[in-house]
Structure formats: structure tokens, C-alpha cells
């Protein structure tokens, strides 16, 4: 069964609105979670590392004011796409390190965002 | 910078056919190499991994050997099943990078017909 969940799985919104995506670790704690973005027919690109109790670490070229990340608890990280535009339409995937695993991650099923 | 290149899909095979999905990488140092699989509607799952040259990762009948001389990590399976239909991602993680700094290929969609 899934060990990392994401909600919603699919969202359609109007341009200019904000959208929140939740990532939860199930039955284990994650002090760190990761957010990826996947464009059609392209690789997953790491956007940011979400840290419980401290600020997120963003990869180069990712706007931190655009993609707000909050690691609210040891089992929940949220990604908020603020003032969304059509170019933000994408597939967003989160992951969490496998407890005791070496450099392995559990991935969520992803969230398909479509901005009209 | 580090990168992963894998063969473009989609790949369509008949059941019991032999599968190869090519993956080559560019990296400094000694990265670890991974194959992830994404079944329809599910998250990525680790399929197999290799952490050093000449290591062979294997799982569920799939194999891949870490070839440093050719910078490759090709995925193979001798006899595919319909249930193997999924998207397969080759990825690397270089030592010294953050735990999240997996670098993925573009993914190869495999469809197996009965």
C-alpha cells in the first residue's frame, strides 16, 4: 500500500488563484520531504527540500515566493502554488526518505495541476 | 553537471518478450544508480539499485549492471508480463549531494500486450 499520500490527485484552477497540495507520510515520520515537478516527457526536477522546523531549501531557479512550502508536522508538508498561471500547469510529486534506508525515498502518487 | 539519458518510449512488447531499456549517465565521481517504476495511478517505487561499479541490481526478474567503463545501467528482463506495463525511470545520486538530489531520466513507458 501507499506510504506517501498526496492530496488532491488532480486540481483545475483559474489563473491568479492559489492552490495547496498536501503530502503526508503514512505510518512513519519524515523530518525531510522533497518536492519534484515533472513536465510532459521530461525528467522529474527537484524543486525544493522541505524541512520540519526550519525553512525549505529551494533549488536554483525555483521561486520561493511562488512555491510556498510549509512542513507543518513530522508527517505533513504542503506546497502552495501562489497566483497560479498556465505555465505552472504540471505534475507535482513529493517524496520522503525511507526510514533506515540509504538514499532511498518513498514517492507520492503525484498531483496533476491544470491552470486555465 | 550530472545527467541521465534513457531511451525514448513508448516501448510496446508482446508478453514473454525480452526487454532492454537503455540508460547512460554523465557524472563526476562515483554515483549510485537506480531504476524506479511508476505503475498507473501510483507513485514511483524503487525497482533496483547499484552503488558501485560492476554491481548488479535485481528485483522481480529485472536486472541492471553498473558499467563504469560505458557509463551505463541498462535495464533488462528476460520475459515481460502484462503486469510490467509502467513507466520506468533511470536515476542517479552522486555522493556529496543532498539526499533528495536524485537526477532522473525522462522515463520510458512500457506497454506489454497479451
Coordinates of C-alpha atoms in Angstrom, one line a residue, chain A residues 30-68:
Chain A
X30 CA 9.7 12.4 7.9
X31 CA 11.7 15.4 9.1
X32 CA 12.5 16.0 5.4
X33 CA 10.3 15.7 2.4
X34 CA 11.1 16.6 -1.2
X35 CA 9.0 18.3 -3.9
X36 CA 9.5 17.5 -7.6
X37 CA 8.0 18.8 -10.7
X38 CA 7.5 16.8 -13.9
X39 CA 6.9 18.3 -17.3
X40 CA 5.4 16.2 -20.1
X41 CA 8.0 13.8 -21.5
X42 CA 10.7 15.3 -19.2
X43 CA 12.5 14.2 -16.1
X44 CA 11.4 14.9 -12.6
X45 CA 13.1 18.0 -11.4
X46 CA 13.8 18.6 -7.7
X47 CA 12.1 21.9 -6.7
X48 CA 12.8 22.1 -3.0
X49 CA 13.6 20.2 0.2
X50 CA 11.0 20.7 2.9
X51 CA 12.4 20.7 6.5
X52 CA 10.3 20.2 9.6
X53 CA 11.0 23.1 11.9
X54 CA 13.0 25.2 9.5
X55 CA 12.8 26.9 6.2
X56 CA 12.6 25.0 3.0
X57 CA 15.7 24.8 0.7
X58 CA 14.9 25.7 -2.9
X59 CA 16.8 24.6 -5.9
X60 CA 18.3 27.2 -8.2
X61 CA 15.8 28.8 -10.4
X62 CA 12.7 27.9 -8.3
X63 CA 10.9 31.0 -7.0
X64 CA 10.3 30.6 -3.3
X65 CA 7.7 33.2 -3.2
X66 CA 5.8 31.4 -5.9
X67 CA 6.0 28.0 -4.5
X68 CA 5.5 28.2 -0.7

